PDB file of C-alpha atoms in Angstrom:
ATOM      1  CA  GLN A   1       7.733 117.135  62.263  1.00 71.00           C
ATOM      2  CA  LYS A   2       4.396 118.072  64.147  1.00 78.00           C
ATOM      3  CA  GLU A   3       2.270 116.011  66.298  1.00 91.00           C
ATOM      4  CA  VAL A   4      -0.577 116.395  64.265  1.00 94.00           C
ATOM      5  CA  GLU A   5      -0.755 117.609  60.260  1.00 95.00           C
ATOM      6  CA  GLN A   6      -3.361 119.369  58.407  1.00 95.00           C
ATOM      7  CA  ASN A   7      -2.980 121.179  55.083  1.00 89.00           C
ATOM      8  CA  SER A   8      -3.980 125.134  55.982  1.00 86.00           C
ATOM      9  CA  GLY A   9      -5.662 125.465  52.809  1.00 87.00           C
ATOM     10  CA  PRO A  10      -7.858 127.096  52.055  1.00 94.00           C
ATOM     11  CA  LEU A  11      -9.369 124.189  50.359  1.00 96.00           C
ATOM     12  CA  SER A  12     -12.230 126.059  48.017  1.00 97.00           C
ATOM     13  CA  VAL A  13     -15.415 123.888  46.923  1.00 97.00           C
ATOM     14  CA  PRO A  14     -18.537 124.439  44.881  1.00 97.00           C
ATOM     15  CA  GLU A  15     -21.786 124.198  47.013  1.00 98.00           C
ATOM     16  CA  GLY A  16     -23.272 120.973  46.742  1.00 97.00           C
ATOM     17  CA  ALA A  17     -19.539 119.133  45.977  1.00 97.00           C
ATOM     18  CA  ILE A  18     -17.867 116.753  48.472  1.00 97.00           C
ATOM     19  CA  ALA A  19     -15.142 118.236  50.744  1.00 97.00           C
ATOM     20  CA  SER A  20     -11.893 115.911  52.119  1.00 97.00           C
ATOM     21  CA  LEU A  21     -10.376 117.379  54.701  1.00 97.00           C
ATOM     22  CA  ASN A  22      -7.053 115.184  55.938  1.00 97.00           C
ATOM     23  CA  CYS A  23      -4.680 114.594  58.926  1.00 96.00           C
ATOM     24  CA  THR A  24      -2.072 112.399  59.855  1.00 97.00           C
ATOM     25  CA  TYR A  25      -0.568 112.280  63.378  1.00 96.00           C
ATOM     26  CA  SER A  26       2.780 111.019  64.672  1.00 94.00           C
ATOM     27  CA  ASP A  27       2.010 108.998  67.855  1.00 92.00           C
ATOM     28  CA  ARG A  28       1.036 105.520  67.286  1.00 91.00           C
ATOM     29  CA  GLY A  29      -0.319 105.121  70.893  1.00 89.00           C
ATOM     30  CA  SER A  30      -3.164 107.440  70.021  1.00 90.00           C
ATOM     31  CA  GLN A  31      -6.444 106.464  70.882  1.00 88.00           C
ATOM     32  CA  SER A  32      -9.676 108.931  70.104  1.00 91.00           C
ATOM     33  CA  PHE A  33      -9.684 111.186  67.311  1.00 95.00           C
ATOM     34  CA  PHE A  34     -11.646 114.183  66.756  1.00 96.00           C
ATOM     35  CA  TRP A  35     -12.901 116.788  64.112  1.00 97.00           C
ATOM     36  CA  TYR A  36     -13.987 120.357  65.527  1.00 98.00           C
ATOM     37  CA  ARG A  37     -14.852 123.111  63.610  1.00 98.00           C
ATOM     38  CA  GLN A  38     -14.109 126.728  63.978  1.00 97.00           C
ATOM     39  CA  TYR A  39     -15.940 129.929  63.066  1.00 96.00           C
ATOM     40  CA  SER A  40     -13.865 133.172  62.590  1.00 92.00           C
ATOM     41  CA  GLY A  41     -13.685 134.701  65.836  1.00 89.00           C
ATOM     42  CA  LYS A  42     -16.023 131.490  67.534  1.00 93.00           C
ATOM     43  CA  SER A  43     -14.566 128.480  69.829  1.00 95.00           C
ATOM     44  CA  PRO A  44     -14.273 125.206  68.508  1.00 96.00           C
ATOM     45  CA  GLU A  45     -17.248 122.977  68.692  1.00 96.00           C
ATOM     46  CA  LEU A  46     -17.132 119.227  68.283  1.00 95.00           C
ATOM     47  CA  ILE A  47     -18.252 117.581  64.837  1.00 96.00           C
ATOM     48  CA  MET A  48     -17.172 113.834  65.019  1.00 94.00           C
ATOM     49  CA  PHE A  49     -15.410 111.323  67.093  1.00 94.00           C
ATOM     50  CA  ILE A  50     -13.822 107.979  66.162  1.00 94.00           C
ATOM     51  CA  TYR A  51     -11.623 105.694  67.677  1.00 90.00           C
ATOM     52  CA  SER A  52     -11.664 102.062  65.715  1.00 91.00           C
ATOM     53  CA  ASN A  53     -10.578 101.923  62.285  1.00 94.00           C
ATOM     54  CA  GLY A  54     -12.734 102.283  59.688  1.00 95.00           C
ATOM     55  CA  ASP A  55     -15.834 104.844  58.614  1.00 96.00           C
ATOM     56  CA  LYS A  56     -18.286 106.512  60.949  1.00 96.00           C
ATOM     57  CA  GLU A  57     -20.774 108.437  59.646  1.00 97.00           C
ATOM     58  CA  ASP A  58     -23.075 111.370  60.985  1.00 95.00           C
ATOM     59  CA  GLY A  59     -25.584 113.022  58.570  1.00 96.00           C
ATOM     60  CA  ARG A  60     -23.239 114.781  55.686  1.00 97.00           C
ATOM     61  CA  PHE A  61     -20.337 114.284  57.801  1.00 98.00           C
ATOM     62  CA  THR A  62     -18.284 111.151  57.111  1.00 98.00           C
ATOM     63  CA  ALA A  63     -14.897 110.057  59.247  1.00 97.00           C
ATOM     64  CA  GLN A  64     -12.101 108.033  58.252  1.00 97.00           C
ATOM     65  CA  LEU A  65      -9.740 106.299  60.372  1.00 97.00           C
ATOM     66  CA  ASN A  66      -6.823 104.325  59.518  1.00 96.00           C
ATOM     67  CA  LYS A  67      -4.478 103.474  62.447  1.00 95.00           C
ATOM     68  CA  ALA A  68      -1.875 102.053  60.440  1.00 95.00           C
ATOM     69  CA  SER A  69      -1.556 104.562  58.103  1.00 95.00           C
ATOM     70  CA  GLN A  70      -2.021 106.946  61.017  1.00 96.00           C
ATOM     71  CA  TYR A  71      -4.371 108.954  59.197  1.00 96.00           C
ATOM     72  CA  VAL A  72      -7.751 110.916  59.840  1.00 97.00           C
ATOM     73  CA  SER A  73     -10.134 112.231  57.480  1.00 97.00           C
ATOM     74  CA  LEU A  74     -13.352 114.041  57.277  1.00 98.00           C
ATOM     75  CA  LEU A  75     -15.517 113.974  54.249  1.00 98.00           C
ATOM     76  CA  ILE A  76     -18.703 116.792  54.053  1.00 98.00           C
ATOM     77  CA  ARG A  77     -21.000 115.743  51.431  1.00 98.00           C
ATOM     78  CA  ASP A  78     -23.108 118.309  49.596  1.00 98.00           C
ATOM     79  CA  SER A  79     -21.075 121.110  51.233  1.00 98.00           C
ATOM     80  CA  GLN A  80     -23.214 124.520  51.820  1.00 97.00           C
ATOM     81  CA  PRO A  81     -21.741 128.208  52.162  1.00 97.00           C
ATOM     82  CA  SER A  82     -22.499 127.644  55.973  1.00 97.00           C
ATOM     83  CA  ASP A  83     -19.988 124.925  56.532  1.00 97.00           C
ATOM     84  CA  SER A  84     -16.806 127.393  55.563  1.00 97.00           C
ATOM     85  CA  ALA A  85     -14.466 127.348  58.455  1.00 97.00           C
ATOM     86  CA  THR A  86     -11.609 126.174  59.873  1.00 97.00           C
ATOM     87  CA  TYR A  87     -11.660 122.217  60.735  1.00 98.00           C
ATOM     88  CA  LEU A  88      -9.141 121.279  63.097  1.00 97.00           C
ATOM     89  CA  CYS A  89      -8.180 117.596  63.606  1.00 97.00           C
ATOM     90  CA  ALA A  90      -7.652 116.388  67.483  1.00 96.00           C
ATOM     91  CA  VAL A  91      -6.066 113.136  68.606  1.00 95.00           C
ATOM     92  CA  ASN A  92      -5.817 112.050  71.825  1.00 91.00           C
ATOM     93  CA  THR A  93      -2.877 110.415  73.292  1.00 83.00           C
ATOM     94  CA  GLY A  94      -4.361 109.247  76.418  1.00 77.00           C
ATOM     95  CA  GLY A  95      -5.775 111.081  79.699  1.00 74.00           C
ATOM     96  CA  PHE A  96      -5.424 114.546  79.131  1.00 78.00           C
ATOM     97  CA  LYS A  97      -3.077 115.091  76.080  1.00 82.00           C
ATOM     98  CA  THR A  98      -5.519 116.007  73.430  1.00 90.00           C
ATOM     99  CA  ILE A  99      -3.034 117.675  70.402  1.00 92.00           C
ATOM    100  CA  PHE A 100      -4.660 119.909  68.351  1.00 94.00           C
ATOM    101  CA  GLY A 101      -3.902 120.581  64.443  1.00 94.00           C
ATOM    102  CA  ALA A 102      -3.526 124.125  63.055  1.00 93.00           C
ATOM    103  CA  GLY A 103      -6.236 123.414  60.949  1.00 95.00           C
ATOM    104  CA  THR A 104      -7.844 123.637  57.195  1.00 96.00           C
ATOM    105  CA  ARG A 105      -9.477 126.386  56.127  1.00 97.00           C
ATOM    106  CA  LEU A 106     -12.729 125.326  53.986  1.00 97.00           C
ATOM    107  CA  PHE A 107     -14.631 127.763  51.712  1.00 97.00           C
ATOM    108  CA  VAL A 108     -17.829 126.868  50.029  1.00 97.00           C
ATOM    109  CA  LYS A 109     -18.231 128.974  46.881  1.00 96.00           C
ATOM    110  CA  ALA A 110     -22.440 129.848  46.771  1.00 93.00           C
TER     111      ALA A 110
ATOM    112  CA  GLU B   1     -26.136 126.932  73.922  1.00 55.00           C
ATOM    113  CA  ALA B   2     -23.165 127.027  76.063  1.00 60.00           C
ATOM    114  CA  ASP B   3     -22.701 125.452  79.315  1.00 92.00           C
ATOM    115  CA  ILE B   4     -19.164 126.478  79.963  1.00 96.00           C
ATOM    116  CA  TYR B   5     -18.934 130.516  80.669  1.00 96.00           C
ATOM    117  CA  GLN B   6     -15.978 132.453  80.093  1.00 97.00           C
ATOM    118  CA  THR B   7     -15.336 135.967  81.316  1.00 97.00           C
ATOM    119  CA  PRO B   8     -14.401 138.286  80.293  1.00 97.00           C
ATOM    120  CA  ARG B   9     -14.886 138.060  76.288  1.00 96.00           C
ATOM    121  CA  TYR B  10     -12.648 140.783  75.796  1.00 97.00           C
ATOM    122  CA  LEU B  11      -9.922 142.639  78.271  1.00 97.00           C
ATOM    123  CA  VAL B  12      -7.026 145.525  77.383  1.00 97.00           C
ATOM    124  CA  ILE B  13      -4.691 145.895  79.810  1.00 96.00           C
ATOM    125  CA  GLY B  14      -1.279 147.395  80.278  1.00 96.00           C
ATOM    126  CA  THR B  15       1.757 145.922  81.181  1.00 97.00           C
ATOM    127  CA  GLY B  16       2.161 144.671  84.919  1.00 96.00           C
ATOM    128  CA  LYS B  17      -1.190 144.580  86.070  1.00 96.00           C
ATOM    129  CA  LYS B  18      -2.622 141.376  87.508  1.00 96.00           C
ATOM    130  CA  ILE B  19      -5.592 139.485  85.452  1.00 96.00           C
ATOM    131  CA  THR B  20      -7.645 136.694  86.490  1.00 97.00           C
ATOM    132  CA  LEU B  21      -9.701 134.633  83.492  1.00 97.00           C
ATOM    133  CA  GLU B  22     -12.873 133.015  84.895  1.00 98.00           C
ATOM    134  CA  CYS B  23     -14.514 129.961  83.511  1.00 98.00           C
ATOM    135  CA  SER B  24     -17.137 128.204  85.025  1.00 98.00           C
ATOM    136  CA  GLN B  25     -19.183 125.183  83.943  1.00 96.00           C
ATOM    137  CA  THR B  26     -22.527 123.647  84.587  1.00 94.00           C
ATOM    138  CA  MET B  27     -22.168 120.400  83.310  1.00 90.00           C
ATOM    139  CA  GLY B  28     -20.327 118.417  86.168  1.00 89.00           C
ATOM    140  CA  HIS B  29     -17.715 117.535  84.163  1.00 91.00           C
ATOM    141  CA  ASP B  30     -14.725 116.328  86.457  1.00 91.00           C
ATOM    142  CA  LYS B  31     -11.862 117.165  83.891  1.00 93.00           C
ATOM    143  CA  MET B  32     -11.189 121.234  82.773  1.00 95.00           C
ATOM    144  CA  TYR B  33      -8.330 122.612  80.772  1.00 96.00           C
ATOM    145  CA  TRP B  34      -7.162 125.735  79.563  1.00 96.00           C
ATOM    146  CA  TYR B  35      -5.879 126.209  75.848  1.00 96.00           C
ATOM    147  CA  GLN B  36      -4.057 129.484  74.478  1.00 95.00           C
ATOM    148  CA  GLN B  37      -4.600 129.778  70.538  1.00 95.00           C
ATOM    149  CA  ASP B  38      -2.973 132.589  68.452  1.00 93.00           C
ATOM    150  CA  PRO B  39      -4.552 133.258  65.218  1.00 85.00           C
ATOM    151  CA  GLY B  40      -3.871 130.528  62.273  1.00 83.00           C
ATOM    152  CA  MET B  41      -2.168 128.680  64.770  1.00 87.00           C
ATOM    153  CA  GLU B  42      -2.568 125.196  67.098  1.00 89.00           C
ATOM    154  CA  LEU B  43      -4.105 125.249  70.303  1.00 93.00           C
ATOM    155  CA  HIS B  44      -1.713 124.482  73.169  1.00 93.00           C
ATOM    156  CA  LEU B  45      -2.636 123.277  76.318  1.00 92.00           C
ATOM    157  CA  ILE B  46      -1.324 125.340  79.102  1.00 93.00           C
ATOM    158  CA  HIS B  47      -3.514 123.952  82.401  1.00 95.00           C
ATOM    159  CA  TYR B  48      -5.760 121.023  82.888  1.00 94.00           C
ATOM    160  CA  SER B  49      -7.204 119.167  85.931  1.00 94.00           C
ATOM    161  CA  TYR B  50      -8.579 115.830  86.446  1.00 92.00           C
ATOM    162  CA  GLY B  51     -10.769 117.384  89.307  1.00 92.00           C
ATOM    163  CA  VAL B  52     -10.775 119.486  92.776  1.00 94.00           C
ATOM    164  CA  ASN B  53      -7.485 120.417  94.120  1.00 94.00           C
ATOM    165  CA  SER B  54      -5.841 118.922  90.956  1.00 94.00           C
ATOM    166  CA  THR B  55      -4.068 120.585  88.707  1.00 94.00           C
ATOM    167  CA  GLU B  56      -1.221 120.459  86.439  1.00 92.00           C
ATOM    168  CA  LYS B  57       0.830 122.486  83.772  1.00 91.00           C
ATOM    169  CA  GLY B  58       0.546 121.471  80.159  1.00 87.00           C
ATOM    170  CA  ASP B  59       3.038 121.415  77.141  1.00 79.00           C
ATOM    171  CA  LEU B  60       3.294 124.720  76.639  1.00 77.00           C
ATOM    172  CA  SER B  61       5.115 126.697  79.660  1.00 72.00           C
ATOM    173  CA  SER B  62       3.141 129.428  80.840  1.00 78.00           C
ATOM    174  CA  GLU B  63       3.420 132.085  83.294  1.00 88.00           C
ATOM    175  CA  SER B  64      -0.164 131.580  84.547  1.00 93.00           C
ATOM    176  CA  THR B  65      -1.331 129.995  87.650  1.00 94.00           C
ATOM    177  CA  VAL B  66      -4.752 127.835  87.706  1.00 96.00           C
ATOM    178  CA  SER B  67      -6.801 126.573  91.082  1.00 96.00           C
ATOM    179  CA  ARG B  68      -9.606 124.436  91.060  1.00 97.00           C
ATOM    180  CA  ILE B  69     -11.702 124.634  94.729  1.00 96.00           C
ATOM    181  CA  ARG B  70     -14.641 123.952  92.972  1.00 95.00           C
ATOM    182  CA  THR B  71     -15.507 121.183  90.532  1.00 94.00           C
ATOM    183  CA  GLU B  72     -17.487 123.957  88.513  1.00 96.00           C
ATOM    184  CA  HIS B  73     -14.721 126.664  88.410  1.00 97.00           C
ATOM    185  CA  PHE B  74     -11.082 126.629  86.779  1.00 98.00           C
ATOM    186  CA  PRO B  75      -9.859 130.663  87.002  1.00 98.00           C
ATOM    187  CA  LEU B  76      -6.357 131.034  85.551  1.00 97.00           C
ATOM    188  CA  THR B  77      -4.323 134.154  86.834  1.00 96.00           C
ATOM    189  CA  LEU B  78      -1.410 135.825  85.631  1.00 94.00           C
ATOM    190  CA  GLU B  79       0.054 137.632  88.512  1.00 93.00           C
ATOM    191  CA  SER B  80       1.898 140.321  85.942  1.00 94.00           C
ATOM    192  CA  ALA B  81       0.660 140.714  82.108  1.00 94.00           C
ATOM    193  CA  ARG B  82       3.237 141.440  79.597  1.00 95.00           C
ATOM    194  CA  PRO B  83       2.531 141.871  76.149  1.00 95.00           C
ATOM    195  CA  SER B  84       4.081 138.466  75.104  1.00 93.00           C
ATOM    196  CA  HIS B  85       0.620 137.304  76.956  1.00 94.00           C
ATOM    197  CA  THR B  86      -1.616 139.023  74.149  1.00 96.00           C
ATOM    198  CA  SER B  87      -3.910 135.570  73.066  1.00 95.00           C
ATOM    199  CA  GLN B  88      -7.032 133.967  72.707  1.00 96.00           C
ATOM    200  CA  TYR B  89      -7.238 131.828  76.284  1.00 97.00           C
ATOM    201  CA  LEU B  90     -10.055 128.900  75.544  1.00 97.00           C
ATOM    202  CA  CYS B  91     -11.434 127.036  78.575  1.00 98.00           C
ATOM    203  CA  ALA B  92     -12.898 123.335  77.898  1.00 97.00           C
ATOM    204  CA  SER B  93     -14.319 120.759  80.246  1.00 95.00           C
ATOM    205  CA  SER B  94     -14.715 117.197  79.396  1.00 91.00           C
ATOM    206  CA  ALA B  95     -16.258 114.111  81.609  1.00 85.00           C
ATOM    207  CA  THR B  96     -14.719 110.634  81.824  1.00 75.00           C
ATOM    208  CA  ARG B  97     -16.404 108.470  79.920  1.00 71.00           C
ATOM    209  CA  ASP B  98     -14.922 104.906  77.641  1.00 67.00           C
ATOM    210  CA  PRO B  99     -14.051 105.748  73.884  1.00 64.00           C
ATOM    211  CA  GLY B 100     -16.785 104.403  72.598  1.00 67.00           C
ATOM    212  CA  VAL B 101     -19.130 107.048  73.879  1.00 66.00           C
ATOM    213  CA  GLY B 102     -16.915 110.264  73.465  1.00 69.00           C
ATOM    214  CA  ALA B 103     -13.793 110.075  75.921  1.00 76.00           C
ATOM    215  CA  ASN B 104     -11.955 113.390  76.089  1.00 85.00           C
ATOM    216  CA  VAL B 105     -14.378 115.122  73.754  1.00 91.00           C
ATOM    217  CA  LEU B 106     -14.212 118.821  74.784  1.00 94.00           C
ATOM    218  CA  THR B 107     -17.119 121.268  75.393  1.00 94.00           C
ATOM    219  CA  PHE B 108     -15.281 125.098  74.674  1.00 97.00           C
ATOM    220  CA  GLY B 109     -16.269 128.474  76.277  1.00 97.00           C
ATOM    221  CA  ALA B 110     -16.625 131.552  74.158  1.00 96.00           C
ATOM    222  CA  GLY B 111     -12.770 132.383  74.964  1.00 97.00           C
ATOM    223  CA  SER B 112     -11.217 135.284  76.181  1.00 97.00           C
ATOM    224  CA  ARG B 113      -9.724 137.397  74.070  1.00 97.00           C
ATOM    225  CA  LEU B 114      -6.523 139.161  75.956  1.00 97.00           C
ATOM    226  CA  THR B 115      -4.791 142.424  74.757  1.00 97.00           C
ATOM    227  CA  VAL B 116      -1.613 143.457  76.950  1.00 96.00           C
ATOM    228  CA  LEU B 117      -0.179 147.006  75.631  1.00 96.00           C
TER     229      LEU B 117
END
């Protein structure tokens, strides 16, 4: 079992729809949780981080964390073609160790 | 605008050559990292540093070495490159913060794509 698991996709949604990206993790001691976006040929860039149970909203993005279920999700409202990218879920288990999932490819159709 | 710089961006080199990938950051971050990423795959941590003169190997076995003589500089060296070293190498840094304000948020450089023939 991978430490951080994501559906590889591609997830295809029409422009203006809500995109829902999911991630599960194995280490119950995980402390901080991150979503990074990576465009093809580029390096990852942070979208959001969350460290307590519940929802955290930033513009069109909402991160949701459920530590009991070891589940993190990212909702993108009003999806735009420019949101088409690979979304990486990352989990920090303490100190230096941040574990990345393989990412979910999102395609937003105009 | 990037505050963490990697050079070279692209490098094609023959087997057996020594290479150094440079990484510098201007944010004053104490922690720095090297990740390796193959297409469609996870990022794997190969080296990290908590500060000057502090370096450790990550989870992924790597034949590379690193040094941290200055806070802002974290170069990665391969003494003898092989085709199996062909990959994308990403340098990152983070500041020491509390979780509520973004502990362990990574800022990545643009990456160095290495091809060993």
